[in-house]
Tab-separated table of C-alpha atoms in Angstrom:
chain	number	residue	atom	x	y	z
A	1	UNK	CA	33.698	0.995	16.483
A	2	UNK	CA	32.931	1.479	20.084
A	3	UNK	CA	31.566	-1.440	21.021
A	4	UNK	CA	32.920	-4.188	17.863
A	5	UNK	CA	29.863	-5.003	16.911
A	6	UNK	CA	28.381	-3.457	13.319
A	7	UNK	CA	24.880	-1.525	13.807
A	8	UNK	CA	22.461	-0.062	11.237
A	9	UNK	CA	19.996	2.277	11.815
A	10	UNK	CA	18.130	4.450	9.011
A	11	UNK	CA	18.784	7.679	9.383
A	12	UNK	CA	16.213	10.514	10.852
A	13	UNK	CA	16.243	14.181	10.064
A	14	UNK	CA	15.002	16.812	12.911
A	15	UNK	CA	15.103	20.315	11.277
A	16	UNK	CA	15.579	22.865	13.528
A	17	UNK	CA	16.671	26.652	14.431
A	18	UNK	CA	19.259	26.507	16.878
A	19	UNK	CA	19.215	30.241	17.803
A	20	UNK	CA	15.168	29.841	18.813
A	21	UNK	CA	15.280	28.126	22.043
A	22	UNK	CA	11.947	26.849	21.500
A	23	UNK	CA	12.392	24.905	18.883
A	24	UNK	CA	15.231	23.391	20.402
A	25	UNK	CA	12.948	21.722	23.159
A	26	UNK	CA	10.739	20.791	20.593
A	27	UNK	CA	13.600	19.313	18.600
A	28	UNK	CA	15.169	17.659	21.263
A	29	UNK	CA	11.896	16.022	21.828
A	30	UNK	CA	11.614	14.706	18.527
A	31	UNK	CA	15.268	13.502	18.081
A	32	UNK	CA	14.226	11.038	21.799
A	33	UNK	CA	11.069	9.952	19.735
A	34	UNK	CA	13.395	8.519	17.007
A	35	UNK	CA	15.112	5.736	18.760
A	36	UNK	CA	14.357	6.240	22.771
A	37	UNK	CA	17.566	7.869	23.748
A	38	UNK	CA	21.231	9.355	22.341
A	39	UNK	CA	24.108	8.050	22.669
A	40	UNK	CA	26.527	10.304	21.051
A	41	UNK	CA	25.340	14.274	20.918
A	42	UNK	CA	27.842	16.217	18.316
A	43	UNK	CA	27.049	19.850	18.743
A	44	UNK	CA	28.490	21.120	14.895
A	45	UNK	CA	26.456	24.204	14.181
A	46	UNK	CA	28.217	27.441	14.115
A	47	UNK	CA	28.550	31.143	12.356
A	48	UNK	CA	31.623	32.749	12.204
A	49	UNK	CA	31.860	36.820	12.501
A	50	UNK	CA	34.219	38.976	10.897
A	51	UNK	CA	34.498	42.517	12.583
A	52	UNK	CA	35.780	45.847	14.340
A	53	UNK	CA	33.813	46.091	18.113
A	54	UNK	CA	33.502	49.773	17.713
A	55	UNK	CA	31.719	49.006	14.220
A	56	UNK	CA	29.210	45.680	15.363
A	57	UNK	CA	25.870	46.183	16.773
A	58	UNK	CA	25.242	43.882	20.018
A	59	UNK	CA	22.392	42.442	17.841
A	60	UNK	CA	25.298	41.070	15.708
A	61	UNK	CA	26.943	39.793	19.342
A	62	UNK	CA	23.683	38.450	20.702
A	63	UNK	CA	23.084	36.403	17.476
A	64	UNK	CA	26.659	34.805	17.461
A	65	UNK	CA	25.850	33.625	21.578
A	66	UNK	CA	22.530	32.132	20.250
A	67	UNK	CA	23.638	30.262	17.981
A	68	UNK	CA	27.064	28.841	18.917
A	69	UNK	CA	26.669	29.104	22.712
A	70	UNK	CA	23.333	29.418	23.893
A	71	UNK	CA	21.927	26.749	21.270
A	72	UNK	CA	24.262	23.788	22.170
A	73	UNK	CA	23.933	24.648	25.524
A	74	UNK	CA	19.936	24.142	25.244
A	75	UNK	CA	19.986	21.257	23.076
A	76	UNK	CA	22.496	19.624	25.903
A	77	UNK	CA	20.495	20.188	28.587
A	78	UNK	CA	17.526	18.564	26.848
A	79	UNK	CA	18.983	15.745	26.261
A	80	UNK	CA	21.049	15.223	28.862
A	81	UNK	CA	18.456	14.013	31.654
A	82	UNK	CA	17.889	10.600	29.353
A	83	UNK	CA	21.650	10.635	29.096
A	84	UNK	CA	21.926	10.687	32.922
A	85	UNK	CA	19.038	8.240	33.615
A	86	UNK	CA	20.750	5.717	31.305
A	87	UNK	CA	23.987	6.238	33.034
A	88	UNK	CA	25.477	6.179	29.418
A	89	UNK	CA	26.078	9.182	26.816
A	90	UNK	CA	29.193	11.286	25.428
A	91	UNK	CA	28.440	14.960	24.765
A	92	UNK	CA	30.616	16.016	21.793
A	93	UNK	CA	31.309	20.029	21.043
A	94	UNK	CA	33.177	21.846	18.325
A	95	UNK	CA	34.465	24.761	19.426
A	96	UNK	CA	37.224	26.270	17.959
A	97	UNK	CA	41.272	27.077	18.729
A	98	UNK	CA	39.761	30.852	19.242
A	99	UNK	CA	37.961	29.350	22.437
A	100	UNK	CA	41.320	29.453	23.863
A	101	UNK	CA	42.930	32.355	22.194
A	102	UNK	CA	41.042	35.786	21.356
A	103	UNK	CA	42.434	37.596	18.217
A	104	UNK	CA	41.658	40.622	16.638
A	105	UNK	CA	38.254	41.304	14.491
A	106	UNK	CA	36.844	38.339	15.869
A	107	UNK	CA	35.269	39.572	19.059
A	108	UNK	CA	32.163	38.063	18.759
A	109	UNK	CA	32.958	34.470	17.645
A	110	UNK	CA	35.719	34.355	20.000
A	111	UNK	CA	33.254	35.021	23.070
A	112	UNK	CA	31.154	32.563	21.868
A	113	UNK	CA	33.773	29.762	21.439
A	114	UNK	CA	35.126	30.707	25.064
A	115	UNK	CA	31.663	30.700	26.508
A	116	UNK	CA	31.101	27.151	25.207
A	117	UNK	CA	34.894	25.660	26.189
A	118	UNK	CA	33.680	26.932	30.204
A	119	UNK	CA	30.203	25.250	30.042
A	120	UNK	CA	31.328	21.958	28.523
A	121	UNK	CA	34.366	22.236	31.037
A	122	UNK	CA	32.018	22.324	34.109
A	123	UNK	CA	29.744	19.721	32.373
A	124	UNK	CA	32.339	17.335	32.226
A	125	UNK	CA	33.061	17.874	36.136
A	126	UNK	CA	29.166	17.490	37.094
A	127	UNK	CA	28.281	14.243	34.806
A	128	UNK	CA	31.492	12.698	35.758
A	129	UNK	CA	29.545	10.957	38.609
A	130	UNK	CA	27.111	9.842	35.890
A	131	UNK	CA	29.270	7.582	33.696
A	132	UNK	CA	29.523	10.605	30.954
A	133	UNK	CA	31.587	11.554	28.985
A	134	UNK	CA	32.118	15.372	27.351
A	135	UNK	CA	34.475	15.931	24.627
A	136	UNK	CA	35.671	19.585	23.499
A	137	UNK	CA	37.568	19.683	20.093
A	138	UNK	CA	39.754	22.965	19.369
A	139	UNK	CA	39.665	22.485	15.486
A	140	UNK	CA	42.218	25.478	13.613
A	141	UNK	CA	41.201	26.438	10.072
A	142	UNK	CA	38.970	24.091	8.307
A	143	UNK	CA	38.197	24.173	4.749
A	144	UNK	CA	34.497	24.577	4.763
A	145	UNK	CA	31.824	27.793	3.877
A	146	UNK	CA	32.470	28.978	7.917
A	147	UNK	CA	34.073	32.493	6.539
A	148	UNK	CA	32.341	32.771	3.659
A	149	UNK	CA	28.738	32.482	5.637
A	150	UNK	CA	30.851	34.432	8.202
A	151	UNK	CA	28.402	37.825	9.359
A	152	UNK	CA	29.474	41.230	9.532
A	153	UNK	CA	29.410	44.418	12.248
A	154	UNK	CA	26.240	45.359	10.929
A	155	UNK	CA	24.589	41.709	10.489
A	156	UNK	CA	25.251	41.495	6.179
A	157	UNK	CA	27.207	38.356	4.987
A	158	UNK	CA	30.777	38.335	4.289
A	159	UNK	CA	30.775	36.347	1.445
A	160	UNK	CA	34.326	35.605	1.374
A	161	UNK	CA	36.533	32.746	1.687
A	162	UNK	CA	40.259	33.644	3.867
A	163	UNK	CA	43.356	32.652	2.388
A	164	UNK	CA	43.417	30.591	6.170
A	165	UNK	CA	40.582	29.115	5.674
A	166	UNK	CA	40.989	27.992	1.746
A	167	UNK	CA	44.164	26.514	3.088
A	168	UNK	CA	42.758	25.095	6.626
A	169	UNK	CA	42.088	20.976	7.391
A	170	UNK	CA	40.259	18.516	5.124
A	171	UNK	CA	36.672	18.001	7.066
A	172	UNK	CA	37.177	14.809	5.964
A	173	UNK	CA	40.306	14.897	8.079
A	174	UNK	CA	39.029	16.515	10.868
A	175	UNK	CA	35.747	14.278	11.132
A	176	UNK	CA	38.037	11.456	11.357
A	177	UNK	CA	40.010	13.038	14.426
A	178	UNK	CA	36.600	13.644	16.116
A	179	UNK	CA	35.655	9.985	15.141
A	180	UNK	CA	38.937	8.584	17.092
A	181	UNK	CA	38.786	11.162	19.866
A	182	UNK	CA	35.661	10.104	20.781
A	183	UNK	CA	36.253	6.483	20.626
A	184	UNK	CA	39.217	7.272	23.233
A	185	UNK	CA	36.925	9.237	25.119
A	186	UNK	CA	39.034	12.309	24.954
A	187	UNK	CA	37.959	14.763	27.105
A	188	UNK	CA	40.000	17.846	25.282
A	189	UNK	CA	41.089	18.074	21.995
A	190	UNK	CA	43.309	21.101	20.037
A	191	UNK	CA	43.444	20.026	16.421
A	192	UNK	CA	45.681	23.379	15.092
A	193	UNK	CA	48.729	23.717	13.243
A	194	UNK	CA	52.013	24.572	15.588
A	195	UNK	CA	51.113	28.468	15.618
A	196	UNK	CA	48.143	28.395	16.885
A	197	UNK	CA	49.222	25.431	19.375
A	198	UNK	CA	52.104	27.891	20.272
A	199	UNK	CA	49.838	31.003	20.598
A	200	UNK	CA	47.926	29.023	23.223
A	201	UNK	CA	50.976	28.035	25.247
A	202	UNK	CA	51.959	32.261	24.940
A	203	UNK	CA	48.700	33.077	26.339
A	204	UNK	CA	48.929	31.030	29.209
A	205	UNK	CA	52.842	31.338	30.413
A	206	UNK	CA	53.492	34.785	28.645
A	207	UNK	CA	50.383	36.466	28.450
A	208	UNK	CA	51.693	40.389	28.035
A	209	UNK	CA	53.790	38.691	25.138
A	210	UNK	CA	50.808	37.226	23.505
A	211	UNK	CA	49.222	40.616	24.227
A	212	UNK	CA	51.891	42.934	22.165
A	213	UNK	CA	51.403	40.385	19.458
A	214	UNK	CA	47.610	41.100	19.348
A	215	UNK	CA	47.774	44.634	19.396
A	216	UNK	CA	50.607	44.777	16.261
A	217	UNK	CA	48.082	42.447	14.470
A	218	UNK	CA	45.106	44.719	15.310
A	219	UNK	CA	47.200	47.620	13.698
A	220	UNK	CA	48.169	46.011	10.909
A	221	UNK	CA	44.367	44.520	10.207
A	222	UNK	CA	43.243	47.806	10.583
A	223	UNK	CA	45.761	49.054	8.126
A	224	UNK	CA	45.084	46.812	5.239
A	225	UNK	CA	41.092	47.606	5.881
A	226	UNK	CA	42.397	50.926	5.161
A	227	UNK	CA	43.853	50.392	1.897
């Protein structure tokens, strides 16, 4: 699609940890060995939290940064120096709507996803000069196992699927969106439904608004824990 000509390669599988920052050199090295360089990275890989602050261990919060922040980050930087030798290369991550916004009982995650939106946001600025390109996609809801695989305050599963989430995007849908972003070379990309587009906007030009908002959904999470 990018550049009209049809290409087939056979796929490769690297299996790595992305929270062991080890294995993500040695990965990274391996993925190079497969065909010489990358052309497109998609960081994907995430785990979603579910939460009070005052009931998570910062075991719980160090395990979210591995994985969502501080693995793309090193799998990025490994790659990156072919990427910048070649003069070619668009670096691809999924973050999340909640790397814009922070809600309530989401602490964690939400750190993670802003941590991410700031490093691919300087990225972009430094690799500019390089011919790069850096892509950050905002997706809402999705309808995928993220909740369900989603951990806890104390590190257990929490093996449920939200009503929000059963009812996000098609991945299908959103893959598609990626797909097309990329092929504009879109450098930021908010794929939510008009709430959480709107919540973003509130942050930004009425922030003690968005604030009051927070807090009466705080209360009223906390309430139905409760019960």
């Amino acid at each position: 699609m990018a550049d009209g000509r049809k290409k087939v390669h056979a796929p490769s599988i690297v299996t790595f940890d992305l929270s062991d920052m080890e294995m993500v050199a040695s990965g990274a090295e391996e993925i190079l060995k497969c065909y010489g360089h990358v052309d497109i990275l998609l960081n994907n890989a995430g785990i979603s939290y579910r939460g009070a602050i005052l009931e998570t261990s910062v075991q719980v919060d160090q395990e979210l940064m591995n994985v969502n922040y501080f693995g793309p980050v090193a799998l990025t930087k490994a790659l990156l120096p072919a990427m910048v030798q070649r003069k070619t290369g668009h670096i691809v991550v999924v973050s999340s709507v909640q790397g814009r916004i922070a809600i309530p009982f989401r602490s964690a995650y939400a750190a993670s996803k802003h941590a991410t939106q700031a490093f691919f946001d300087c990225l972009r600025a430094e690799v500019a000069q390089f011919g790069l390109e850096v892509s950050v996609i905002s997706p809402g809801y999705i309808r995928t196992n993220l909740s369900l695989n989603a951990v806890t305050g104390d590190g257990s599963k929490y093996g449920v699927v939200d009503k929000n989430t059963a009812e996000g995007r098609d991945p299908t849908e959103v893959a598609k969106a990626i797909l097309t972003a990329v092929g504009r070379r879109k450098k930021d990309l908010l794929l939510a439904g008009l709430l959480p587009v709107l919540a973003v906007y509130l942050r930004t030009l009425a922030p003690n608004v968005f604030f009051l908002v927070m807090a009466s959904r705080a209360r009223k999470g906390q309430k139905h824990k409760e019960n």
